[in-house]
Short mmCIF file of C-alpha atoms in Angstrom, two decimals:
data_model
loop_
_atom_site.label_atom_id
_atom_site.label_comp_id
_atom_site.label_asym_id
_atom_site.label_seq_id
_atom_site.Cartn_x
_atom_site.Cartn_y
_atom_site.Cartn_z
CA MET D 1 15.76 -16.60 10.47
CA ALA D 2 16.32 -18.19 7.06
CA ARG D 3 14.87 -15.14 5.31
CA GLN D 4 17.14 -12.84 7.30
CA SER D 5 20.20 -14.90 6.40
CA ALA D 6 19.26 -14.87 2.71
CA THR D 7 18.80 -11.08 2.86
CA PHE D 8 22.25 -10.51 4.36
CA LEU D 9 23.93 -12.84 1.85
CA ARG D 10 22.22 -11.13 -1.06
CA GLU D 11 23.40 -7.70 0.06
CA PHE D 12 26.94 -9.04 0.54
CA PHE D 13 27.22 -10.54 -2.94
CA PHE D 14 24.81 -8.25 -4.85
CA PRO D 15 24.64 -4.97 -2.93
CA PHE D 16 21.70 -2.64 -3.56
CA GLY D 17 22.80 0.02 -1.10
CA CYS D 18 20.35 2.47 0.48
CA SER D 19 17.29 2.81 -1.73
CA VAL D 20 17.12 6.56 -1.09
CA CYS D 21 20.69 7.90 -1.02
CA GLY D 22 22.60 4.91 -2.48
CA ILE D 23 25.19 4.70 0.29
CA SER D 24 26.51 1.24 1.22
CA LEU D 25 24.57 -0.43 4.02
CA ALA D 26 26.67 -0.89 7.14
CA ASP D 27 24.89 -3.24 9.53
CA GLU D 28 22.19 -5.89 9.79
CA SER D 29 19.42 -3.41 10.55
CA GLU D 30 20.21 -1.32 7.47
CA ILE D 31 20.42 -4.40 5.27
CA TRP D 32 17.13 -5.74 6.61
CA TYR D 33 15.24 -2.57 5.68
CA GLY D 34 17.20 -1.66 2.54
CA LEU D 35 17.76 1.81 3.98
CA CYS D 36 20.64 3.48 5.78
CA GLU D 37 19.93 4.55 9.34
CA LYS D 38 19.86 8.25 8.45
CA CYS D 39 17.34 7.89 5.59
CA ARG D 40 15.12 5.51 7.53
CA ALA D 41 15.03 7.87 10.52
CA GLU D 42 14.12 10.76 8.22
CA LEU D 43 11.31 8.79 6.56
CA GLU D 44 9.90 7.73 9.91
CA ARG D 45 10.11 11.28 11.28
CA GLU D 46 8.26 12.68 8.27
CA LEU D 47 5.64 9.92 8.52
CA SER D 48 5.08 10.76 12.19
CA GLY D 49 4.60 14.39 11.23
CA HIS D 50 2.04 13.43 8.60
CA ILE D 51 0.12 11.25 11.05
CA ALA D 52 0.07 14.05 13.60
CA GLY D 53 -1.00 16.64 11.01
CA ILE D 54 -4.44 17.50 9.66
CA ALA D 55 -5.66 15.23 6.87
CA CYS D 56 -8.79 14.83 4.79
CA ASP D 57 -11.18 12.63 6.73
CA TYR D 58 -12.05 10.74 3.53
CA CYS D 59 -8.97 10.30 1.30
CA GLY D 60 -6.32 10.76 4.00
CA LYS D 61 -4.27 13.33 2.07
CA PRO D 62 -2.84 16.27 4.07
CA LEU D 63 -4.99 19.41 4.26
CA ILE D 64 -3.46 22.84 3.74
CA SER D 65 -6.34 25.29 4.05
CA GLU D 66 -9.45 23.11 3.85
CA GLN D 67 -11.43 21.97 6.85
CA GLY D 68 -12.35 18.31 7.39
CA ARG D 69 -12.47 17.21 3.76
CA CYS D 70 -10.34 18.30 0.78
CA LEU D 71 -11.85 20.12 -2.19
CA SER D 72 -11.35 17.13 -4.50
CA CYS D 73 -13.34 14.83 -2.21
CA ARG D 74 -16.07 17.44 -1.70
CA GLN D 75 -16.47 17.76 -5.45
CA SER D 76 -16.39 14.04 -6.18
CA GLU D 77 -19.42 11.82 -6.23
CA ASN D 78 -19.75 9.44 -3.31
CA ARG D 79 -17.25 6.63 -3.52
CA ALA D 80 -17.85 3.04 -2.47
CA PHE D 81 -15.05 3.03 0.12
CA ASP D 82 -15.60 4.53 3.56
CA LYS D 83 -12.17 5.94 4.35
CA VAL D 84 -8.57 5.91 3.10
CA ILE D 85 -5.37 6.05 5.13
CA VAL D 86 -2.22 7.04 3.20
CA LEU D 87 1.39 7.05 4.37
CA PHE D 88 3.85 8.76 2.03
CA PRO D 89 3.59 11.32 -0.79
CA TYR D 90 4.60 9.97 -4.19
CA VAL D 91 7.20 12.65 -4.89
CA GLY D 92 10.99 13.05 -4.80
CA LYS D 93 12.75 10.48 -2.65
CA TYR D 94 9.49 8.62 -2.07
CA ARG D 95 9.10 8.05 -5.79
CA LYS D 96 12.63 6.65 -5.80
CA LEU D 97 11.73 4.45 -2.83
CA LEU D 98 8.73 2.87 -4.55
CA SER D 99 10.61 2.52 -7.84
CA SER D 100 13.38 0.56 -6.11
CA TYR D 101 10.80 -1.78 -4.59
CA LYS D 102 8.29 -2.10 -7.42
CA PHE D 103 10.52 -2.02 -10.50
CA GLY D 104 13.96 -2.75 -9.04
CA LYS D 105 12.52 -5.68 -7.05
CA ASN D 106 14.41 -4.65 -3.93
CA LEU D 107 12.24 -6.90 -1.79
CA VAL D 108 13.86 -5.99 1.52
CA LEU D 109 12.01 -2.67 1.35
CA GLY D 110 8.92 -4.76 2.00
CA ASN D 111 10.22 -5.18 5.55
CA PHE D 112 10.14 -1.41 6.00
CA PHE D 113 6.78 -0.94 4.31
CA ILE D 114 5.06 -3.72 6.20
CA GLU D 115 6.13 -2.31 9.56
CA LYS D 116 4.55 1.02 8.66
CA ILE D 117 1.37 -0.71 7.45
CA TYR D 118 1.26 -2.78 10.63
CA ASP D 119 1.71 0.34 12.76
CA ARG D 120 -1.22 2.03 11.03
CA LEU D 121 -3.40 -1.06 11.32
CA CYS D 122 -2.74 -0.90 15.06
CA PHE D 123 -3.21 2.88 15.18
CA ASP D 124 -6.47 3.88 16.83
CA SER D 125 -7.62 6.05 13.91
CA ILE D 126 -8.33 2.96 11.81
CA GLN D 127 -11.55 1.78 13.40
CA PRO D 128 -11.93 -1.71 11.86
CA VAL D 129 -8.87 -3.12 13.62
CA ASP D 130 -10.97 -3.08 16.78
CA ASP D 131 -13.44 -5.35 14.98
CA ALA D 132 -12.54 -9.06 15.00
CA GLN D 133 -14.34 -9.41 11.67
CA ALA D 134 -12.12 -6.89 9.85
CA VAL D 135 -10.14 -8.66 7.13
CA ILE D 136 -7.30 -7.42 4.90
CA VAL D 137 -8.06 -7.65 1.16
CA PRO D 138 -5.15 -7.06 -1.28
CA VAL D 139 -5.99 -5.06 -4.41
CA PRO D 140 -5.71 -7.65 -7.23
CA PRO D 141 -3.11 -7.31 -10.01
CA ARG D 142 -3.86 -6.88 -13.71
CA PRO D 143 -4.21 -10.18 -15.60
CA GLY D 144 -0.81 -11.39 -16.77
CA LYS D 145 1.12 -9.01 -14.51
CA ILE D 146 2.70 -11.73 -12.39
CA ARG D 147 3.58 -13.77 -15.47
CA LYS D 148 5.18 -10.71 -17.09
CA ASN D 149 6.95 -9.20 -14.08
CA GLY D 150 7.50 -12.31 -12.00
CA TRP D 151 5.74 -10.92 -8.94
CA ASP D 152 3.10 -8.53 -7.61
CA GLN D 153 4.21 -5.90 -5.11
CA VAL D 154 0.89 -5.78 -3.25
CA GLU D 155 0.59 -9.56 -2.93
CA TYR D 156 4.14 -9.65 -1.54
CA LEU D 157 3.11 -7.21 1.19
CA ALA D 158 0.08 -9.39 1.95
CA LYS D 159 2.35 -12.41 2.37
CA LEU D 160 4.59 -10.46 4.74
CA LEU D 161 1.54 -9.39 6.74
CA GLU D 162 0.59 -13.04 7.15
CA ARG D 163 3.96 -13.61 8.81
CA MET D 164 3.50 -10.78 11.31
CA PRO D 165 2.51 -11.57 14.91
CA LYS D 166 -1.21 -12.17 15.26
CA HIS D 167 -2.94 -8.81 14.98
CA GLY D 168 -6.56 -9.85 14.60
CA ASN D 169 -6.84 -9.27 10.84
CA SER D 170 -6.68 -12.22 8.44
CA ILE D 171 -6.06 -12.04 4.67
CA ASN D 172 -8.83 -12.70 2.14
CA ARG D 173 -7.83 -12.72 -1.54
CA CYS D 174 -11.42 -12.49 -2.66
CA LEU D 175 -11.00 -10.01 -5.54
CA LYS D 176 -10.01 -10.59 -9.16
CA ARG D 177 -9.34 -8.04 -11.87
CA LEU D 178 -10.64 -8.82 -15.36
CA PRO D 179 -8.73 -7.65 -18.48
CA SER D 180 -8.68 -3.86 -18.85
CA LYS D 181 -6.29 -1.09 -19.79
CA SER D 182 -3.53 -0.09 -17.38
CA GLN D 183 -4.74 2.71 -15.13
CA LYS D 184 -1.48 4.63 -15.43
CA GLU D 185 -2.05 5.00 -19.18
CA LEU D 186 -5.33 6.87 -18.64
CA GLY D 187 -6.35 10.33 -17.56
CA ARG D 188 -8.30 11.07 -14.41
CA GLU D 189 -11.73 11.04 -16.08
CA ASN D 190 -11.19 7.70 -17.83
CA ARG D 191 -9.81 5.75 -14.88
CA GLN D 192 -13.17 5.22 -13.21
CA VAL D 193 -14.80 4.10 -16.45
CA ASN D 194 -11.92 1.73 -17.29
CA LEU D 195 -12.46 -0.43 -14.20
CA LYS D 196 -16.25 -0.29 -14.08
CA GLY D 197 -17.36 -3.90 -13.72
CA ARG D 198 -13.79 -5.18 -14.16
CA ILE D 199 -13.20 -6.02 -10.49
CA VAL D 200 -15.17 -9.05 -9.28
CA THR D 201 -15.34 -11.21 -6.18
CA VAL D 202 -14.23 -14.83 -6.54
CA ARG D 203 -15.11 -15.98 -3.02
CA ASN D 204 -17.19 -14.74 -0.11
CA PRO D 205 -15.97 -11.30 1.01
CA PRO D 206 -15.60 -10.17 4.64
CA GLN D 207 -18.17 -8.06 6.44
CA THR D 208 -15.52 -5.40 7.07
CA ALA D 209 -12.61 -5.09 4.65
CA ILE D 210 -9.30 -3.22 4.73
CA LEU D 211 -8.07 -2.83 1.16
CA ILE D 212 -4.28 -2.71 0.79
CA ASP D 213 -2.60 -1.05 -2.22
CA ASP D 214 0.70 0.63 -3.06
CA VAL D 215 -0.33 3.93 -4.72
CA MET D 216 -3.51 5.98 -4.73
CA THR D 217 -3.82 8.54 -7.52
CA THR D 218 -7.49 9.23 -8.25
CA GLY D 219 -8.86 6.48 -6.02
CA ALA D 220 -10.56 4.80 -8.99
CA THR D 221 -9.00 1.38 -8.34
CA LEU D 222 -9.92 1.46 -4.66
CA ASP D 223 -13.43 2.58 -5.56
CA ALA D 224 -13.89 -0.28 -8.05
CA CYS D 225 -12.63 -2.80 -5.50
CA ALA D 226 -14.86 -1.37 -2.77
CA ALA D 227 -17.88 -1.40 -5.08
CA ALA D 228 -17.31 -5.07 -5.90
CA LEU D 229 -16.98 -5.93 -2.22
CA LYS D 230 -20.12 -4.06 -1.21
CA GLU D 231 -22.11 -5.53 -4.08
CA ALA D 232 -21.14 -8.96 -2.75
CA GLY D 233 -22.20 -8.11 0.80
CA THR D 234 -19.36 -6.23 2.53
CA GLU D 235 -20.71 -3.52 4.82
CA LYS D 236 -17.62 -1.35 5.43
CA VAL D 237 -14.53 -0.88 3.27
CA TYR D 238 -11.48 0.94 4.58
CA CYS D 239 -8.29 1.41 2.53
CA LEU D 240 -4.62 1.71 3.38
CA CYS D 241 -2.13 2.84 0.69
CA LEU D 242 1.61 3.29 0.96
CA PHE D 243 1.78 6.33 -1.35
CA TYR D 244 -0.57 9.06 -2.53
CA ASP D 245 -0.12 10.99 -5.76
#
């Protein structure tokens, strides 16, 4: 209740407006999600269409002409993770949506994102949620990121998940990222090498993990995290990302 009140007061005195179209937010529901009713309904409709469509059974990206697994995944070497679920494409309005959250620090969008993550965690295509041992593991930030930016967008989602009604999946912050170059500064071939050995476990990992991250581009970060988990004893690693590039 206190967080809701703070959200409404912030929008009253320092309005963000809809993170997609920019229109003023009219009611409590719109303010809570940081989206006008029209844009939120459109995002949810498109997400439902993606879920109902045909996707790669490994990386989760939509398939156009391929069967079962996309060409990129068929050509790639085996990754450490077992499966990825993705929600939104990182293009157009979705790029604007993430930018408002990640760089504009429009934290109320976390309320929208976490509902979609929660829905997918409860969706029957993600097998580990049926396993009481499945634990959510946030992808760790780069060293110094929180000090520089004041927050970490993935950790914030993890904190919101902890506040959700009991859904059988606890949070384990068992991964740490050692100093390395920013992934976004590197090309596809160098991303995997950049993080090799740079993700480590700092406490006992779960037997079954669900990695949470904001964007998947090449999958190198997820792969490095999954490799660290499996090296430390994790048997299955599933991943859930808000956006895919």
